Coordinates of C-alpha atoms in Angstrom, one line a residue:
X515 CA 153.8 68.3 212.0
X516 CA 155.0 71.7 210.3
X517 CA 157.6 72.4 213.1
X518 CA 160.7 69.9 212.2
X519 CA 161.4 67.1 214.9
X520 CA 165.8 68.9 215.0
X521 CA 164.2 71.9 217.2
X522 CA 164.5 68.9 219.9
X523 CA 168.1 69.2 219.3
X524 CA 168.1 72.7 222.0
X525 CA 166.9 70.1 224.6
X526 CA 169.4 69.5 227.4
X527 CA 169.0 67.7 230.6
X528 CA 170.0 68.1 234.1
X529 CA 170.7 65.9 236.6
X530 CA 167.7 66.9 239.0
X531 CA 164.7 67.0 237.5
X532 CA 162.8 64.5 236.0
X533 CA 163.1 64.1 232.4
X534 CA 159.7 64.0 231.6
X535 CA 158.9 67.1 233.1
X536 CA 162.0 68.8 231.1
X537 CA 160.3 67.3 227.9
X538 CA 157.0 68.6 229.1
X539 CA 158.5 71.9 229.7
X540 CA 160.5 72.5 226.2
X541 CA 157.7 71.5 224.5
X542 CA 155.3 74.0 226.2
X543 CA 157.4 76.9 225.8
X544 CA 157.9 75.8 222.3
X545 CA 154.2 75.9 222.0
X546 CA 153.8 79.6 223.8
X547 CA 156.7 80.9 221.5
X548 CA 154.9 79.7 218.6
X549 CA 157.6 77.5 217.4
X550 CA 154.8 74.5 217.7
X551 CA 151.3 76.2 216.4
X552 CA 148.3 75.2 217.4
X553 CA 146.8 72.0 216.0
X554 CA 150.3 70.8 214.6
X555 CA 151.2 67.1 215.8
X556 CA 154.0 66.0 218.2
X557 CA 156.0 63.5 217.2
X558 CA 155.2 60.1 218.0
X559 CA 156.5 58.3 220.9
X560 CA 158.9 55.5 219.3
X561 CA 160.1 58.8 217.4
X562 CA 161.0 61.1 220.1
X563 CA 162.1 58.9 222.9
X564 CA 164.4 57.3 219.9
X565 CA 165.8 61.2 218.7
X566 CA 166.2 62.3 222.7
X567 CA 167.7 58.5 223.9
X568 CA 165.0 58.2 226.4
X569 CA 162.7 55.4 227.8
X570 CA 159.5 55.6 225.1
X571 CA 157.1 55.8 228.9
X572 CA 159.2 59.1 229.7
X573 CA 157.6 60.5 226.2
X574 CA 154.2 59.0 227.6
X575 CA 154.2 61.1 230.5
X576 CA 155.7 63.7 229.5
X577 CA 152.6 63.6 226.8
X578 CA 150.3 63.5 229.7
X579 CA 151.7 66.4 231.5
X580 CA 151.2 68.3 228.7
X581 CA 147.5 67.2 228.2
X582 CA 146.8 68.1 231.8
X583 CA 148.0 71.5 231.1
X584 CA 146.3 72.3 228.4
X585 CA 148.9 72.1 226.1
X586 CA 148.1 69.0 223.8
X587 CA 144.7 66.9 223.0
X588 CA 145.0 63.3 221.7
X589 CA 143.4 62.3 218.8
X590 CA 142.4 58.9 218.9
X591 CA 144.5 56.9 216.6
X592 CA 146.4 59.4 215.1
X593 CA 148.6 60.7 217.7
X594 CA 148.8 63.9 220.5
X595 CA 148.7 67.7 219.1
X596 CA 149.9 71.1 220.6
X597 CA 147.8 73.1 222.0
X598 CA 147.6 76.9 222.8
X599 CA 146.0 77.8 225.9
X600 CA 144.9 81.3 225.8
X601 CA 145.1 83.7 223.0
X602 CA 145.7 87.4 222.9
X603 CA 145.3 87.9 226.4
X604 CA 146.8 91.3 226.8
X605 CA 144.4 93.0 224.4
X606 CA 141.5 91.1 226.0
X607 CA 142.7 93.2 229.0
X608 CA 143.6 96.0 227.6
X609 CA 140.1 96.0 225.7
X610 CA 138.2 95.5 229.2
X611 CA 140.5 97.7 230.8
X612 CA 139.6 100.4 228.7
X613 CA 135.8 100.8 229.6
X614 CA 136.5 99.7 233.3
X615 CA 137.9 102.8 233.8
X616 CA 135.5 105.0 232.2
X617 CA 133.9 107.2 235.0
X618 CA 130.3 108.1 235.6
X619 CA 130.9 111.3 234.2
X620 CA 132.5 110.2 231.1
X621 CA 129.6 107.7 229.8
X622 CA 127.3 110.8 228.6
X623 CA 130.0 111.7 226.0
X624 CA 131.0 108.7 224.8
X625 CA 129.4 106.2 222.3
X626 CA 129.1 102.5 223.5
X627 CA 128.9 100.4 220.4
X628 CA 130.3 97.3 222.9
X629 CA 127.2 96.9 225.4
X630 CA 129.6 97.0 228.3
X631 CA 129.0 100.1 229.8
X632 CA 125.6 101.0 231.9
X633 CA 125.1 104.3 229.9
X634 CA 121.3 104.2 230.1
X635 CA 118.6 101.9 231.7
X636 CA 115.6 101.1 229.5
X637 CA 113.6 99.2 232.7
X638 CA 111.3 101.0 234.4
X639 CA 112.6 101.7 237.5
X640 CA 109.3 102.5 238.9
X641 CA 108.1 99.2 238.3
X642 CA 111.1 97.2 240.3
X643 CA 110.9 99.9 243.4
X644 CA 106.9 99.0 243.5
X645 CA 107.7 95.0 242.9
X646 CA 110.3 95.2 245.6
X647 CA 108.0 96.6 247.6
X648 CA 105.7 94.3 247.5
X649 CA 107.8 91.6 248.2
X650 CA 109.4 93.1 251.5
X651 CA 105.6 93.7 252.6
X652 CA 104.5 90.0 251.6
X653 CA 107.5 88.2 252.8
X654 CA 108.8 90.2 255.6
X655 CA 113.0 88.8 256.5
X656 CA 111.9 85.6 255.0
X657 CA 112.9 87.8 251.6
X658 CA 116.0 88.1 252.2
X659 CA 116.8 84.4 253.4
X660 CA 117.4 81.8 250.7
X661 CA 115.6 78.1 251.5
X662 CA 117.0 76.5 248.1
X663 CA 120.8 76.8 246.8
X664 CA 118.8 75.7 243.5
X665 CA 116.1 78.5 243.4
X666 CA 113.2 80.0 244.6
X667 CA 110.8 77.9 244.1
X668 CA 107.8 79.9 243.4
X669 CA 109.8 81.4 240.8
X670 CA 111.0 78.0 239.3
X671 CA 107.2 77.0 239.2
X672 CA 106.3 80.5 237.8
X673 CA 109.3 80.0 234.6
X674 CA 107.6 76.3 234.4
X675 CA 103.8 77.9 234.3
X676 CA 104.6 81.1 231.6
X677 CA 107.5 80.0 229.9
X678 CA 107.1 76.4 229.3
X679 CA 103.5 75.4 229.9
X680 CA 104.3 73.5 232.9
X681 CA 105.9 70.8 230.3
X682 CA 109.4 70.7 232.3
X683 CA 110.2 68.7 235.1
X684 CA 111.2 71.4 238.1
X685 CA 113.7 69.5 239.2
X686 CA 116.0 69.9 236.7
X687 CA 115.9 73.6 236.6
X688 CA 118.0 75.6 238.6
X689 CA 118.1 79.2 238.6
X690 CA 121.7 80.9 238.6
X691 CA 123.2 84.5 238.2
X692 CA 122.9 85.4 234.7
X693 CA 123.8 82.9 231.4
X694 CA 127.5 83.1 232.0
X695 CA 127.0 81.3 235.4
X696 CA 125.1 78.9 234.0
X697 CA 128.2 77.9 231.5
X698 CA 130.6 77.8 233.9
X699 CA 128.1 76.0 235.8
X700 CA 127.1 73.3 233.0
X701 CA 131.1 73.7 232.1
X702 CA 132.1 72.2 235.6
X703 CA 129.6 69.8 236.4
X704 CA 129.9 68.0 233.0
X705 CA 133.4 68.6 231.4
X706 CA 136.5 66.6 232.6
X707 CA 140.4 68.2 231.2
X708 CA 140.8 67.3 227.5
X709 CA 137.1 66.4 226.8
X710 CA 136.4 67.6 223.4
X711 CA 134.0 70.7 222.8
X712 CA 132.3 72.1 219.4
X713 CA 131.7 75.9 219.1
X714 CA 130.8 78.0 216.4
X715 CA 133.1 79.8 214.7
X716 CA 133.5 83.3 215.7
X717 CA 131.1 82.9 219.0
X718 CA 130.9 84.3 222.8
X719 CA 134.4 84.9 224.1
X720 CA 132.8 84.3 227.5
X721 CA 132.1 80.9 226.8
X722 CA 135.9 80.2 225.3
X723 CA 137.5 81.5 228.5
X724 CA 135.3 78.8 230.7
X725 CA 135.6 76.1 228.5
X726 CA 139.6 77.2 228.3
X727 CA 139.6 76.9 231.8
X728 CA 138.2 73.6 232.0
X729 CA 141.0 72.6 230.2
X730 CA 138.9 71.5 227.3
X731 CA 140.0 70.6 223.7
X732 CA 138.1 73.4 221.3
X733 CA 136.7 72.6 218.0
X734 CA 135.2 75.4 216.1
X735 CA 132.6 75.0 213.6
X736 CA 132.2 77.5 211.2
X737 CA 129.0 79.9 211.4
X738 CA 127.0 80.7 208.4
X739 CA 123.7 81.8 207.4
X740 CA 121.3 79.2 209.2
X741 CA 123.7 78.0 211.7
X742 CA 127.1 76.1 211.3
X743 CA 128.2 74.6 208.8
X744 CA 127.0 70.9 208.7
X745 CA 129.7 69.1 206.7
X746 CA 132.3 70.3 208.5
X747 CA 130.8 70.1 211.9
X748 CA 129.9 66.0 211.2
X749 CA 133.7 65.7 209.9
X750 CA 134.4 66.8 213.6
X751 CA 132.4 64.2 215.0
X752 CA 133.4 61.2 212.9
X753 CA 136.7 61.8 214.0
X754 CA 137.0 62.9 217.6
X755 CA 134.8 62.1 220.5
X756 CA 132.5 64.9 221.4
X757 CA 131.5 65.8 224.4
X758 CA 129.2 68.6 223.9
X759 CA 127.9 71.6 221.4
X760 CA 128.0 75.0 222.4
X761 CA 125.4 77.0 221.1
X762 CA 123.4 80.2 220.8
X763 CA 120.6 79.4 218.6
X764 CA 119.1 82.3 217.9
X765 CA 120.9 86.2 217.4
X766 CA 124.5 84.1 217.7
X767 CA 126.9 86.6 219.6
X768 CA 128.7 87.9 217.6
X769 CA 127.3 87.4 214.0
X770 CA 123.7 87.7 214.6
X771 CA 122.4 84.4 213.1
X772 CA 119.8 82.6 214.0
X773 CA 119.4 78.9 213.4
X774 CA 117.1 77.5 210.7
X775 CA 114.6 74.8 212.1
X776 CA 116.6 72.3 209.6
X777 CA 119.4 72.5 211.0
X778 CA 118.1 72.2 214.6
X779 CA 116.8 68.9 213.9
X780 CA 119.9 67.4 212.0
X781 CA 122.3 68.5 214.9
X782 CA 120.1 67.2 217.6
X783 CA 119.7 63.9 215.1
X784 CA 123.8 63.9 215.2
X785 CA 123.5 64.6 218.8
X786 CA 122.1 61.4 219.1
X787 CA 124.2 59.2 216.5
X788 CA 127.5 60.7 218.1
X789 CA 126.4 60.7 221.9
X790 CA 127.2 64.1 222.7
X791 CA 125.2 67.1 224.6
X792 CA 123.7 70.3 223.3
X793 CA 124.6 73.5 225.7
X794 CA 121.8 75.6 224.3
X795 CA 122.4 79.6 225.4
X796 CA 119.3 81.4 224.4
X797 CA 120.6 84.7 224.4
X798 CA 118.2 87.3 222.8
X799 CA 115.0 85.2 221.7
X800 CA 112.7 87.8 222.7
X801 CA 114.1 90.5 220.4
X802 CA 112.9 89.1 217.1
X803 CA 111.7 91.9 214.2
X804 CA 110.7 90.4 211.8
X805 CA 108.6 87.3 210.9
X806 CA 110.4 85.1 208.9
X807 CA 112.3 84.3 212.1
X808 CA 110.0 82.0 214.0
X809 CA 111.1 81.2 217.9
X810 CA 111.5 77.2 218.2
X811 CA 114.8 76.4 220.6
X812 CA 116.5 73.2 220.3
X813 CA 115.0 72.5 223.8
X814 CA 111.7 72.5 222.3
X815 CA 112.4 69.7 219.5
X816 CA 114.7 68.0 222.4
X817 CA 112.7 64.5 222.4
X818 CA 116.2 62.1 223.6
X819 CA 117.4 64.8 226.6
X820 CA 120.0 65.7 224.4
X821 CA 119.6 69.6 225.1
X822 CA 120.9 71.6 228.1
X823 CA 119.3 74.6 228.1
X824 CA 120.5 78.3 229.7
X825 CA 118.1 81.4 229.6
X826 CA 119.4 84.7 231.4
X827 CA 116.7 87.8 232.4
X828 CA 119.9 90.4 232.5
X829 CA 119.2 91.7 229.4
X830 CA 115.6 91.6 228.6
X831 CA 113.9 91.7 231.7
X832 CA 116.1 93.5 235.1
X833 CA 119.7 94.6 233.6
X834 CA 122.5 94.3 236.0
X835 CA 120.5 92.2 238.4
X836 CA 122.0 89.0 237.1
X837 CA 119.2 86.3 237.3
X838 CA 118.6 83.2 234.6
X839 CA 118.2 79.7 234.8
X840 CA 119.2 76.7 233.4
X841 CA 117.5 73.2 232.6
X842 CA 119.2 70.1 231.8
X843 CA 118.2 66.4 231.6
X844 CA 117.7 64.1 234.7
X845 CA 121.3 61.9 234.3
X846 CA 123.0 65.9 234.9
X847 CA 121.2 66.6 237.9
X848 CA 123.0 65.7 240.7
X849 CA 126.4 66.9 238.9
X850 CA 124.9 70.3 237.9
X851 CA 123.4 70.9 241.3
X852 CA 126.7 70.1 243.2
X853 CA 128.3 72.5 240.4
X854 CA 126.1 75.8 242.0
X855 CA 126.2 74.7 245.1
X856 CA 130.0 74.8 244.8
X857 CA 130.2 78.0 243.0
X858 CA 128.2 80.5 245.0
X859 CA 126.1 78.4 247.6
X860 CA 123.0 80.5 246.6
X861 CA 121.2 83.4 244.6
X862 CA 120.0 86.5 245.9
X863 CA 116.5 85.6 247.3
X864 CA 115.1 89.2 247.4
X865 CA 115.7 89.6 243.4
X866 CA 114.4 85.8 242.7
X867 CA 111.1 86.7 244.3
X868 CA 111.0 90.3 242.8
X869 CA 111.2 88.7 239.5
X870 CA 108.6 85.7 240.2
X871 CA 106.1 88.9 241.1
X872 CA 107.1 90.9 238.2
X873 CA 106.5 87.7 235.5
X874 CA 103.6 86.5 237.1
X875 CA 101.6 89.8 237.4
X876 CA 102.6 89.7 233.6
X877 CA 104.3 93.3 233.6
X878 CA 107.7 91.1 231.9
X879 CA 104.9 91.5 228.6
X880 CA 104.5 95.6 229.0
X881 CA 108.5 95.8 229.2
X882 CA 109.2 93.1 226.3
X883 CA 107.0 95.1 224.2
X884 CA 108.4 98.5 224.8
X885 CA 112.0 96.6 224.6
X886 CA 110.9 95.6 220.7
X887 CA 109.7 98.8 219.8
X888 CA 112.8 100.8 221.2
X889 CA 115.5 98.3 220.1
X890 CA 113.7 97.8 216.3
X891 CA 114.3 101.6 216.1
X892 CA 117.3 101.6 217.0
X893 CA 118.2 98.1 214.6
X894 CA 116.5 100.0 211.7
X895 CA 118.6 103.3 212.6
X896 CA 121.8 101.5 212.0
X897 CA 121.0 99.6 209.6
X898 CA 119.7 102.2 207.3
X899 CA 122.9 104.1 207.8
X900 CA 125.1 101.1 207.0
X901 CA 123.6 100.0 204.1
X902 CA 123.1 104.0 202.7
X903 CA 127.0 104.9 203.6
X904 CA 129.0 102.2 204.4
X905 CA 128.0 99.7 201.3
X906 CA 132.2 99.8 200.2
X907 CA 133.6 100.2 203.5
X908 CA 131.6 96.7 205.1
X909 CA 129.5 93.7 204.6
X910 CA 127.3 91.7 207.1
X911 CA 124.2 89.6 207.4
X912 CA 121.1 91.0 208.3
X913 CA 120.4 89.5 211.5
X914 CA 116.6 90.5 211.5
X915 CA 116.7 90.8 215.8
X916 CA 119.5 91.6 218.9
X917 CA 121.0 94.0 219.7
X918 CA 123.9 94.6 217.1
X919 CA 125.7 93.6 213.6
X920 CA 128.8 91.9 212.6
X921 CA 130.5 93.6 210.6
X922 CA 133.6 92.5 208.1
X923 CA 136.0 95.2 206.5
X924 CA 135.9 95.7 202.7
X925 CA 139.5 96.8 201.3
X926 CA 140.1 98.1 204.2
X927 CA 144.6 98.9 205.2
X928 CA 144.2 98.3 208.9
X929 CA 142.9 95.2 211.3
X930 CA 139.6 95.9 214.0
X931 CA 141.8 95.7 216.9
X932 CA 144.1 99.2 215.2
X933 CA 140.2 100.0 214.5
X934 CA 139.7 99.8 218.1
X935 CA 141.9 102.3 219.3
X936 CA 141.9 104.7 216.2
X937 CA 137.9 105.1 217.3
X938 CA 138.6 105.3 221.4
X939 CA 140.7 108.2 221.0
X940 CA 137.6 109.1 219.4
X941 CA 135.0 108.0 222.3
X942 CA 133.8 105.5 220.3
X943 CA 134.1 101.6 221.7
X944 CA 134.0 98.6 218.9
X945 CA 134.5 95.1 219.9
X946 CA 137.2 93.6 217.7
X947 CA 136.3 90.0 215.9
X948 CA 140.0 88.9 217.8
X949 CA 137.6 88.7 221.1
X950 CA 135.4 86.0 219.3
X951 CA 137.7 83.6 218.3
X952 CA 140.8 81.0 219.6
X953 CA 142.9 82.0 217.3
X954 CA 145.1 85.8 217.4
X955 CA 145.5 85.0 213.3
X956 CA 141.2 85.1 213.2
X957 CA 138.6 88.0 213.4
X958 CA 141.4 91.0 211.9
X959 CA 139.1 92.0 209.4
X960 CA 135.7 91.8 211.5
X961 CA 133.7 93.4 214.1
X962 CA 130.7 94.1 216.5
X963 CA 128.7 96.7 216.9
X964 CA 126.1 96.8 218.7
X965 CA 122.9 99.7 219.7
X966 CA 122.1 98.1 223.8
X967 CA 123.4 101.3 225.0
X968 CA 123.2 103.6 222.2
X969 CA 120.2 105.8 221.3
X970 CA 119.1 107.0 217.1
X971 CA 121.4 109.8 217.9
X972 CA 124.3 108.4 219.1
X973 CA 124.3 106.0 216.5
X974 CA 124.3 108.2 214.3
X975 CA 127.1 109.8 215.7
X976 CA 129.3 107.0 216.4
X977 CA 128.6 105.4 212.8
X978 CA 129.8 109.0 211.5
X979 CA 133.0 108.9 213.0
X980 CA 133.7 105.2 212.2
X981 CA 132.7 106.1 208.4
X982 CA 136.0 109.2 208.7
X983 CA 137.9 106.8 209.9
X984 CA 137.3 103.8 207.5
X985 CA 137.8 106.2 204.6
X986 CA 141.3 107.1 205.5
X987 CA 142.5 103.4 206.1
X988 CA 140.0 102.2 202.3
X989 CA 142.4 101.0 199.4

């Protein structure tokens, strides 16, 4: 425990409350003042009922509110620790303020290195009017009325048939509204407050804020080339009871990794030998460049139902439509499909059988292929101007597919999120490491950008003005 057990000494009671919810309350706004960090231990029972003259099962409950909260996790056999619940939350909306209120007229002129914005469409619009079409004429009003809360089936058979070669049981798919449903779907129907989750360190903010919300303990796992990094993810398991794994196994938002096939099989081995689940989000698969990356998801090496597995189409196949789906073993079933049914009742039916006619008259193959060629310009576009005139200014791994780098600062006076602003007075969006981890103190010194919604000459345009600005802030 860094803080000293004396800053109990502020602590004075009143007549009316119960003291174990005046315990509870000090020591939470001790924890969001900072005067308790994150991860540092609270004293022990038999110590702070003894310093504060209290019954030791005040301290006990007390303890418990607190865990409830979200303010502490326990650590079996070595005592309860502090907790912080949410982390920089003013510039997280601050930083999604600022391209919520870009107009329609402003997205031309400015240069989206985020992703967030809807500056320009690659699907063929022609394509989804025609497959719409079709399905109105086909289906009639039946098009427009859901039968499952699950999924169309039709279009859970069709996934099955192209996707998976008919090798998964149908029943325990279920189609949702894009891959961050399908977390906080997963999130709710397996998670209880202060289970214990493992994430990569930096990963998908998205996933933090559900999993924060859920009241769950994080651990993060560092993130290196190949995946995390093993010793330190198994200390995390010897030592606290893990629930499950969050992970995006290949072109890892935000760093770009992808995870080597060794590594795959020793976590789902672990998976095993510790008894805890593998929430697989396979976020940009289809966008590999080059071929020493070779697609093999954990769910494909899953032989013990270990995996749970989350694809979304936003991206790849109908942007801002908001279809995916999720698969996850038999014993999750019942709990995941009272979890969607709870959250939105249903899917849009139309869009679920426009995108069962679009995959199974295999256009999805025509678009994935124009996707690769467009994107792999645009990769090799940035790349080639990063690694020409930014070699003392950043460093980052090659992430050989996506839709963006991570980039870390070399020498550099001034932190991403100062970055962030310095370059949007500019009209050019970054997204700031800070957004990618727990903890305000990580991700100063690193960022994303990303080419989604920026074409060769944007990038080259936005990369320019970052390079001006780096040089003025470089030691």
């Amino acid at each position: 425990m860094s803080n000293s057990i004396e800053v109990y000494n502020k602590l004075t009671f009143k007549q009316d409350i119960p003291k174990y919810i005046q315990i509870a309350t000090f020591i939470k706004r001790l924890i969001e003042k900072r005067k308790i960090k994150d991860g540092d231990k609270l004293p022990t029972i038999r110590e702070l009922s003894s310093f504060l003259s209290v019954n030791s099962v005040t301290i006990v409950n007390a303890y418990k509110k607190l865990k409830s909260e979200g303010y502490a996790y326990q650590k079996v056999g070595s005592g309860s620790y502090a907790k912080i619940r949410e982390i920089s939350s003013v510039f997280r909306k601050e930083y999604s303020n600022s391209l919520k209120v870009l107009s329609i007229d402003e997205l031309p002129s400015i240069v989206d290195f985020t992703g967030e914005t809807n500056t320009e469409v690659l699907f063929p619009i022609d394509d989804l009017k025609t497959t719409i079409d079709k399905v109105l004429d086909r289906d009639g009003a039946n098009a427009l009325i859901s039968n499952s809360t699950y999924g169309y089936k039709n279009l859970i058979s069709t996934i099955n048939k192209v996707f998976w070669d008919n090798k998964l049981n149908e029943e325990d798919m279920i189609i949702v509204s894009g891959a961050q449903q399908g977390i906080d779907i997963v999130s709710k129907g397996i998670l209880n407050i202060n289970d214990n989750v493992i994430v990569e360190k930096p990963t998908y903010g998205g996933a933090l804020s559900v999993f924060k919300w859920r009241k769950a303990n994080i651990f993060e796992v560092p993130i290196e080339n190949g995946g995390v990094d093993l010793d330190k993810f198994e200390k995390i398991l010897r030592k606290n009871k893990i629930r499950c794994f969050y992970t995006m196994s290949y072109f890892q938002n935000p760093t770009g990794i992808s995870y080597s096939l060794k590594k795959k099989k020793r976590i789902l081995e672990l998976a095993e030998i510790y008894d805890f689940y593998i929430i697989e989000d396979d976020y940009l698969s289809e966008l590999i460049y080059e071929n020493s990356i070779e697609y093999i998801p954990f769910k494909w090496l899953d032989r013990k139902k270990r995996v749970i597995y989350i694809k979304s189409f936003s991206k790849i196949f109908l942007p801002g439509i908001r279809l995916g789906y999720l698969v996850a073993p038999e014993v999750f079933r019942e709990s995941l499909q009272n979890s969607k049914f709870n959250t939105d009742i249903t899917t849009s039916s139309l869009m679920q059988r426009a995108l069962e006619l679009y995959i199974s008259e295999n256009k999805w193959k025509q678009n994935i292929k124009y996707l690769n060629v467009e994107y792999n310009k645009r990769y090799k576009a940035m790349q080639e101007i990063l690694d020409k005139d930014f070699k003392e200014l950043v460093s980052y791994i090659d992430p050989k597919g996506g839709l963006s780098f991570y980039l870390t600062l070399k020498d550099i006076s001034i932190s991403s999120k100062e970055l962030f602003f310095k370059l949007k007075e500019r009209g050019v969006y970054i997204t700031p490491g800070i957004m990618f981890f727990t903890s305000e103190n990580d991700g100063k010194n690193t960022f994303r950008i990303g080419f989604y919604q920026t074409n060769e000459d944007k990038i080259k345009i936005g990369l320019n003005i970052l390079r001006e600005e780096l040089l003025k802030c470089h030691i």
